[in-house]
């Protein structure tokens, strides 16, 4: 049986968890936080989550895990069959990660954990977020899903990136990232009706208070 290592507040963990739920896979969850403990480094070389444990061994990196699940597991397909469309979904997924998720993540210490981020980093994050959302408007279909009529891995990255990016933009820059992007708002509402998304949200809320307290205590 597959075991997914990670914790319910992690957006990358939740991307993989949603993929596994959507595929109807039989899997276990082991709640663990990023760690440099030698025992955890033995299964996740950088001590990162999520990490997937299989009968052949363990590996990390969300995009790799999602590709592995697509290649080895049955259930709902989250990548199209046609090569060009598969490439387009992968490109959309990577664009959301590089140009929306990661710029927002650079600001998390100040937004969520009471820390301070250098102004140069904030300035770059603001510019990158605006450019990233503009690119998503151009490249995404939102018909109703990011890449078209079916849910793909691009929707997983979108769902668990754009919400946090919107919080960052609002709190730090007084910007509504989705103000002129109604199709993105509509997709968030659609995904919010998904029972698996609702389950993941409930699991996240149950763990959030303890996670924030621990993170702020260790800043």
mmCIF file of C-alpha atoms in Angstrom:
data_model
loop_
_atom_site.group_PDB
_atom_site.id
_atom_site.type_symbol
_atom_site.label_atom_id
_atom_site.label_comp_id
_atom_site.label_asym_id
_atom_site.label_seq_id
_atom_site.Cartn_x
_atom_site.Cartn_y
_atom_site.Cartn_z
ATOM 1 C CA UNK A 1 0.000 0.000 0.000
ATOM 2 C CA UNK A 2 1.149 3.531 -0.733
ATOM 3 C CA UNK A 3 1.931 5.794 2.217
ATOM 4 C CA UNK A 4 1.856 9.560 1.872
ATOM 5 C CA UNK A 5 4.107 11.339 4.359
ATOM 6 C CA UNK A 6 3.365 14.959 5.204
ATOM 7 C CA UNK A 7 0.924 17.162 7.094
ATOM 8 C CA UNK A 8 -2.482 18.607 6.389
ATOM 9 C CA UNK A 9 -1.488 22.293 6.353
ATOM 10 C CA UNK A 10 1.058 21.802 3.562
ATOM 11 C CA UNK A 11 -0.339 22.899 0.213
ATOM 12 C CA UNK A 12 2.001 20.570 -1.692
ATOM 13 C CA UNK A 13 0.962 17.643 0.508
ATOM 14 C CA UNK A 14 -2.665 18.490 -0.232
ATOM 15 C CA UNK A 15 -2.035 18.515 -3.978
ATOM 16 C CA UNK A 16 -0.872 14.910 -3.812
ATOM 17 C CA UNK A 17 -3.553 13.917 -1.323
ATOM 18 C CA UNK A 18 -6.262 15.291 -3.616
ATOM 19 C CA UNK A 19 -4.799 13.433 -6.593
ATOM 20 C CA UNK A 20 -4.838 10.181 -4.657
ATOM 21 C CA UNK A 21 -8.389 10.724 -3.444
ATOM 22 C CA UNK A 22 -9.598 11.648 -6.924
ATOM 23 C CA UNK A 23 -7.999 8.503 -8.304
ATOM 24 C CA UNK A 24 -9.691 6.396 -5.626
ATOM 25 C CA UNK A 25 -6.402 4.941 -4.438
ATOM 26 C CA UNK A 26 -5.976 2.891 -1.310
ATOM 27 C CA UNK A 27 -3.308 4.691 0.725
ATOM 28 C CA UNK A 28 -2.223 5.588 4.225
ATOM 29 C CA UNK A 29 -1.205 8.988 5.564
ATOM 30 C CA UNK A 30 1.679 9.418 7.986
ATOM 31 C CA UNK A 31 1.566 12.844 9.620
ATOM 32 C CA UNK A 32 5.094 14.217 9.694
ATOM 33 C CA UNK A 33 6.635 17.682 9.309
ATOM 34 C CA UNK A 34 9.765 18.632 7.390
ATOM 35 C CA UNK A 35 12.723 17.422 9.381
ATOM 36 C CA UNK A 36 16.472 17.010 9.309
ATOM 37 C CA UNK A 37 16.197 13.988 11.545
ATOM 38 C CA UNK A 38 18.319 11.182 10.136
ATOM 39 C CA UNK A 39 15.427 8.729 10.094
ATOM 40 C CA UNK A 40 13.334 11.053 7.937
ATOM 41 C CA UNK A 41 16.262 12.023 5.718
ATOM 42 C CA UNK A 42 16.564 8.340 4.889
ATOM 43 C CA UNK A 43 13.256 8.530 3.012
ATOM 44 C CA UNK A 44 13.264 12.220 1.984
ATOM 45 C CA UNK A 45 16.837 13.345 1.220
ATOM 46 C CA UNK A 46 16.121 17.061 1.814
ATOM 47 C CA UNK A 47 13.763 16.376 4.679
ATOM 48 C CA UNK A 48 10.835 17.728 2.638
ATOM 49 C CA UNK A 49 7.184 16.814 2.452
ATOM 50 C CA UNK A 50 5.307 15.360 0.774
ATOM 51 C CA UNK A 51 7.130 12.095 0.422
ATOM 52 C CA UNK A 52 5.593 8.984 -1.104
ATOM 53 C CA UNK A 53 6.451 5.518 0.176
ATOM 54 C CA UNK A 54 5.950 2.679 -2.289
ATOM 55 C CA UNK A 55 6.756 -1.011 -2.297
ATOM 56 C CA UNK A 56 9.979 -0.130 -4.151
ATOM 57 C CA UNK A 57 11.119 2.714 -1.902
ATOM 58 C CA UNK A 58 10.436 6.368 -1.130
ATOM 59 C CA UNK A 59 10.836 9.642 -2.967
ATOM 60 C CA UNK A 60 9.838 13.295 -2.609
ATOM 61 C CA UNK A 61 9.013 16.260 -4.902
ATOM 62 C CA UNK A 62 5.343 16.891 -5.608
ATOM 63 C CA UNK A 63 5.543 17.066 -9.401
ATOM 64 C CA UNK A 64 7.435 13.774 -9.515
ATOM 65 C CA UNK A 65 4.938 12.099 -7.193
ATOM 66 C CA UNK A 66 2.030 13.271 -9.341
ATOM 67 C CA UNK A 67 3.704 11.957 -12.489
ATOM 68 C CA UNK A 68 4.456 8.635 -10.778
ATOM 69 C CA UNK A 69 0.846 8.220 -9.714
ATOM 70 C CA UNK A 70 -0.277 8.945 -13.252
ATOM 71 C CA UNK A 71 2.146 6.395 -14.694
ATOM 72 C CA UNK A 72 1.585 3.582 -12.200
ATOM 73 C CA UNK A 73 -1.897 3.887 -10.724
ATOM 74 C CA UNK A 74 -5.354 3.494 -12.162
ATOM 75 C CA UNK A 75 -8.402 5.570 -11.440
ATOM 76 C CA UNK A 76 -9.203 9.030 -12.714
ATOM 77 C CA UNK A 77 -6.676 10.383 -15.223
ATOM 78 C CA UNK A 78 -5.214 13.765 -14.286
ATOM 79 C CA UNK A 79 -3.197 14.177 -17.474
ATOM 80 C CA UNK A 80 -4.628 14.051 -21.005
ATOM 81 C CA UNK A 81 -3.668 11.208 -23.325
ATOM 82 C CA UNK A 82 -2.692 13.351 -26.299
ATOM 83 C CA UNK A 83 0.990 14.404 -26.083
ATOM 84 C CA UNK A 84 0.515 18.096 -26.871
ATOM 85 C CA UNK A 85 -2.315 18.455 -24.376
ATOM 86 C CA UNK A 86 -0.241 16.635 -21.743
ATOM 87 C CA UNK A 87 2.584 19.074 -22.391
ATOM 88 C CA UNK A 88 0.213 22.022 -22.097
ATOM 89 C CA UNK A 89 -1.086 20.800 -18.733
ATOM 90 C CA UNK A 90 2.459 20.314 -17.493
ATOM 91 C CA UNK A 91 3.375 23.816 -18.676
ATOM 92 C CA UNK A 92 0.376 25.371 -16.933
ATOM 93 C CA UNK A 93 1.214 23.487 -13.751
ATOM 94 C CA UNK A 94 4.821 24.651 -13.822
ATOM 95 C CA UNK A 95 3.828 28.243 -14.633
ATOM 96 C CA UNK A 96 1.495 28.377 -11.639
ATOM 97 C CA UNK A 97 4.206 26.960 -9.390
ATOM 98 C CA UNK A 98 7.075 29.136 -10.603
ATOM 99 C CA UNK A 99 5.255 32.421 -11.113
ATOM 100 C CA UNK A 100 2.500 32.338 -8.468
ATOM 101 C CA UNK A 101 3.192 29.770 -5.747
ATOM 102 C CA UNK A 102 6.903 30.415 -5.265
ATOM 103 C CA UNK A 103 6.751 34.249 -5.254
ATOM 104 C CA UNK A 104 3.977 34.076 -2.672
ATOM 105 C CA UNK A 105 5.938 31.539 -0.613
ATOM 106 C CA UNK A 106 8.853 33.977 -0.304
ATOM 107 C CA UNK A 107 6.470 36.247 1.649
ATOM 108 C CA UNK A 108 5.003 33.615 3.992
ATOM 109 C CA UNK A 109 7.290 34.459 6.940
ATOM 110 C CA UNK A 110 5.892 37.985 7.090
ATOM 111 C CA UNK A 111 2.278 37.174 6.258
ATOM 112 C CA UNK A 112 1.713 34.081 8.370
ATOM 113 C CA UNK A 113 4.467 33.729 10.939
ATOM 114 C CA UNK A 114 5.213 37.208 12.301
ATOM 115 C CA UNK A 115 8.592 37.484 10.602
ATOM 116 C CA UNK A 116 10.078 40.147 8.351
ATOM 117 C CA UNK A 117 10.958 39.808 4.674
ATOM 118 C CA UNK A 118 13.494 42.052 2.943
ATOM 119 C CA UNK A 119 11.880 44.799 0.873
ATOM 120 C CA UNK A 120 13.686 43.727 -2.282
ATOM 121 C CA UNK A 121 12.121 40.277 -1.975
ATOM 122 C CA UNK A 122 8.701 41.822 -1.413
ATOM 123 C CA UNK A 123 9.069 44.047 -4.459
ATOM 124 C CA UNK A 124 10.065 41.101 -6.637
ATOM 125 C CA UNK A 125 7.228 38.977 -5.280
ATOM 126 C CA UNK A 126 4.682 41.680 -6.084
ATOM 127 C CA UNK A 127 5.887 42.015 -9.670
ATOM 128 C CA UNK A 128 6.119 38.254 -10.139
ATOM 129 C CA UNK A 129 2.617 37.627 -8.782
ATOM 130 C CA UNK A 130 1.057 40.182 -11.097
ATOM 131 C CA UNK A 131 2.958 38.796 -14.086
ATOM 132 C CA UNK A 132 2.138 35.219 -13.084
ATOM 133 C CA UNK A 133 -1.597 35.849 -12.878
ATOM 134 C CA UNK A 134 -1.478 37.721 -16.198
ATOM 135 C CA UNK A 135 0.229 34.709 -17.797
ATOM 136 C CA UNK A 136 -2.377 32.345 -16.342
ATOM 137 C CA UNK A 137 -5.156 34.496 -17.811
ATOM 138 C CA UNK A 138 -3.519 34.207 -21.230
ATOM 139 C CA UNK A 139 -2.637 30.521 -21.138
ATOM 140 C CA UNK A 140 -5.408 28.948 -19.068
ATOM 141 C CA UNK A 141 -8.727 27.845 -20.566
ATOM 142 C CA UNK A 142 -10.948 27.866 -17.455
ATOM 143 C CA UNK A 143 -13.618 25.931 -19.319
ATOM 144 C CA UNK A 144 -14.330 25.337 -16.476
ATOM 145 C CA UNK A 145 -10.993 23.803 -15.377
ATOM 146 C CA UNK A 146 -7.584 25.376 -15.866
ATOM 147 C CA UNK A 147 -6.731 23.379 -18.985
ATOM 148 C CA UNK A 148 -10.221 22.675 -20.292
ATOM 149 C CA UNK A 149 -13.223 20.486 -19.540
ATOM 150 C CA UNK A 150 -11.532 18.024 -17.167
ATOM 151 C CA UNK A 151 -9.665 18.316 -13.875
ATOM 152 C CA UNK A 152 -5.896 17.889 -14.274
ATOM 153 C CA UNK A 153 -2.795 18.336 -12.172
ATOM 154 C CA UNK A 154 -2.875 22.012 -13.192
ATOM 155 C CA UNK A 155 -6.036 22.377 -11.096
ATOM 156 C CA UNK A 156 -4.317 20.838 -8.090
ATOM 157 C CA UNK A 157 -1.497 23.365 -8.342
ATOM 158 C CA UNK A 158 -3.980 26.190 -8.961
ATOM 159 C CA UNK A 159 -6.255 25.315 -6.041
ATOM 160 C CA UNK A 160 -3.483 25.062 -3.467
ATOM 161 C CA UNK A 161 -1.447 28.033 -4.729
ATOM 162 C CA UNK A 162 -3.805 30.811 -5.739
ATOM 163 C CA UNK A 163 -5.560 30.996 -2.373
ATOM 164 C CA UNK A 164 -2.328 31.601 -0.467
ATOM 165 C CA UNK A 165 -1.036 33.958 -3.145
ATOM 166 C CA UNK A 166 -4.249 35.977 -2.863
ATOM 167 C CA UNK A 167 -3.758 36.324 0.900
ATOM 168 C CA UNK A 168 -0.174 37.498 0.382
ATOM 169 C CA UNK A 169 -1.199 40.034 -2.272
ATOM 170 C CA UNK A 170 -4.007 41.417 -0.146
ATOM 171 C CA UNK A 171 -2.106 41.675 3.122
ATOM 172 C CA UNK A 172 1.198 42.962 1.789
ATOM 173 C CA UNK A 173 0.307 44.853 -1.367
ATOM 174 C CA UNK A 174 -3.401 45.680 -0.976
ATOM 175 C CA UNK A 175 -4.056 43.922 -4.286
ATOM 176 C CA UNK A 176 -6.942 41.633 -5.189
ATOM 177 C CA UNK A 177 -5.231 39.156 -7.487
ATOM 178 C CA UNK A 178 -8.521 37.800 -8.816
ATOM 179 C CA UNK A 179 -10.441 41.064 -9.121
ATOM 180 C CA UNK A 180 -10.363 40.967 -12.921
ATOM 181 C CA UNK A 181 -10.242 37.179 -13.189
ATOM 182 C CA UNK A 182 -13.835 35.950 -12.689
ATOM 183 C CA UNK A 183 -13.176 32.589 -14.335
ATOM 184 C CA UNK A 184 -10.565 31.815 -11.679
ATOM 185 C CA UNK A 185 -13.019 32.719 -8.922
ATOM 186 C CA UNK A 186 -15.661 30.525 -10.541
ATOM 187 C CA UNK A 187 -13.228 27.612 -10.697
ATOM 188 C CA UNK A 188 -12.362 28.007 -7.015
ATOM 189 C CA UNK A 189 -16.076 27.867 -6.223
ATOM 190 C CA UNK A 190 -16.487 24.753 -8.386
ATOM 191 C CA UNK A 191 -13.545 22.988 -6.781
ATOM 192 C CA UNK A 192 -14.849 23.962 -3.359
ATOM 193 C CA UNK A 193 -17.921 21.826 -4.038
ATOM 194 C CA UNK A 194 -15.762 18.726 -4.565
ATOM 195 C CA UNK A 195 -16.204 16.338 -1.583
ATOM 196 C CA UNK A 196 -12.506 15.455 -1.581
ATOM 197 C CA UNK A 197 -11.537 19.137 -1.502
ATOM 198 C CA UNK A 198 -13.959 19.631 1.378
ATOM 199 C CA UNK A 199 -12.420 16.685 3.235
ATOM 200 C CA UNK A 200 -8.926 18.095 2.793
ATOM 201 C CA UNK A 201 -10.072 21.533 3.958
ATOM 202 C CA UNK A 202 -11.572 20.024 7.110
ATOM 203 C CA UNK A 203 -8.345 18.138 7.825
ATOM 204 C CA UNK A 204 -6.350 21.361 7.298
ATOM 205 C CA UNK A 205 -8.549 23.405 9.618
ATOM 206 C CA UNK A 206 -8.280 20.784 12.348
ATOM 207 C CA UNK A 207 -4.485 21.008 12.248
ATOM 208 C CA UNK A 208 -4.011 24.733 11.535
ATOM 209 C CA UNK A 209 -4.021 26.245 15.034
ATOM 210 C CA UNK A 210 -1.387 23.872 16.372
ATOM 211 C CA UNK A 211 0.736 24.306 13.254
ATOM 212 C CA UNK A 212 0.720 28.128 13.452
ATOM 213 C CA UNK A 213 1.510 28.096 17.154
ATOM 214 C CA UNK A 214 4.467 25.779 16.644
ATOM 215 C CA UNK A 215 5.732 27.734 13.627
ATOM 216 C CA UNK A 216 5.571 31.078 15.421
ATOM 217 C CA UNK A 217 7.246 29.676 18.495
ATOM 218 C CA UNK A 218 10.132 28.454 16.384
ATOM 219 C CA UNK A 219 10.621 31.575 14.262
#
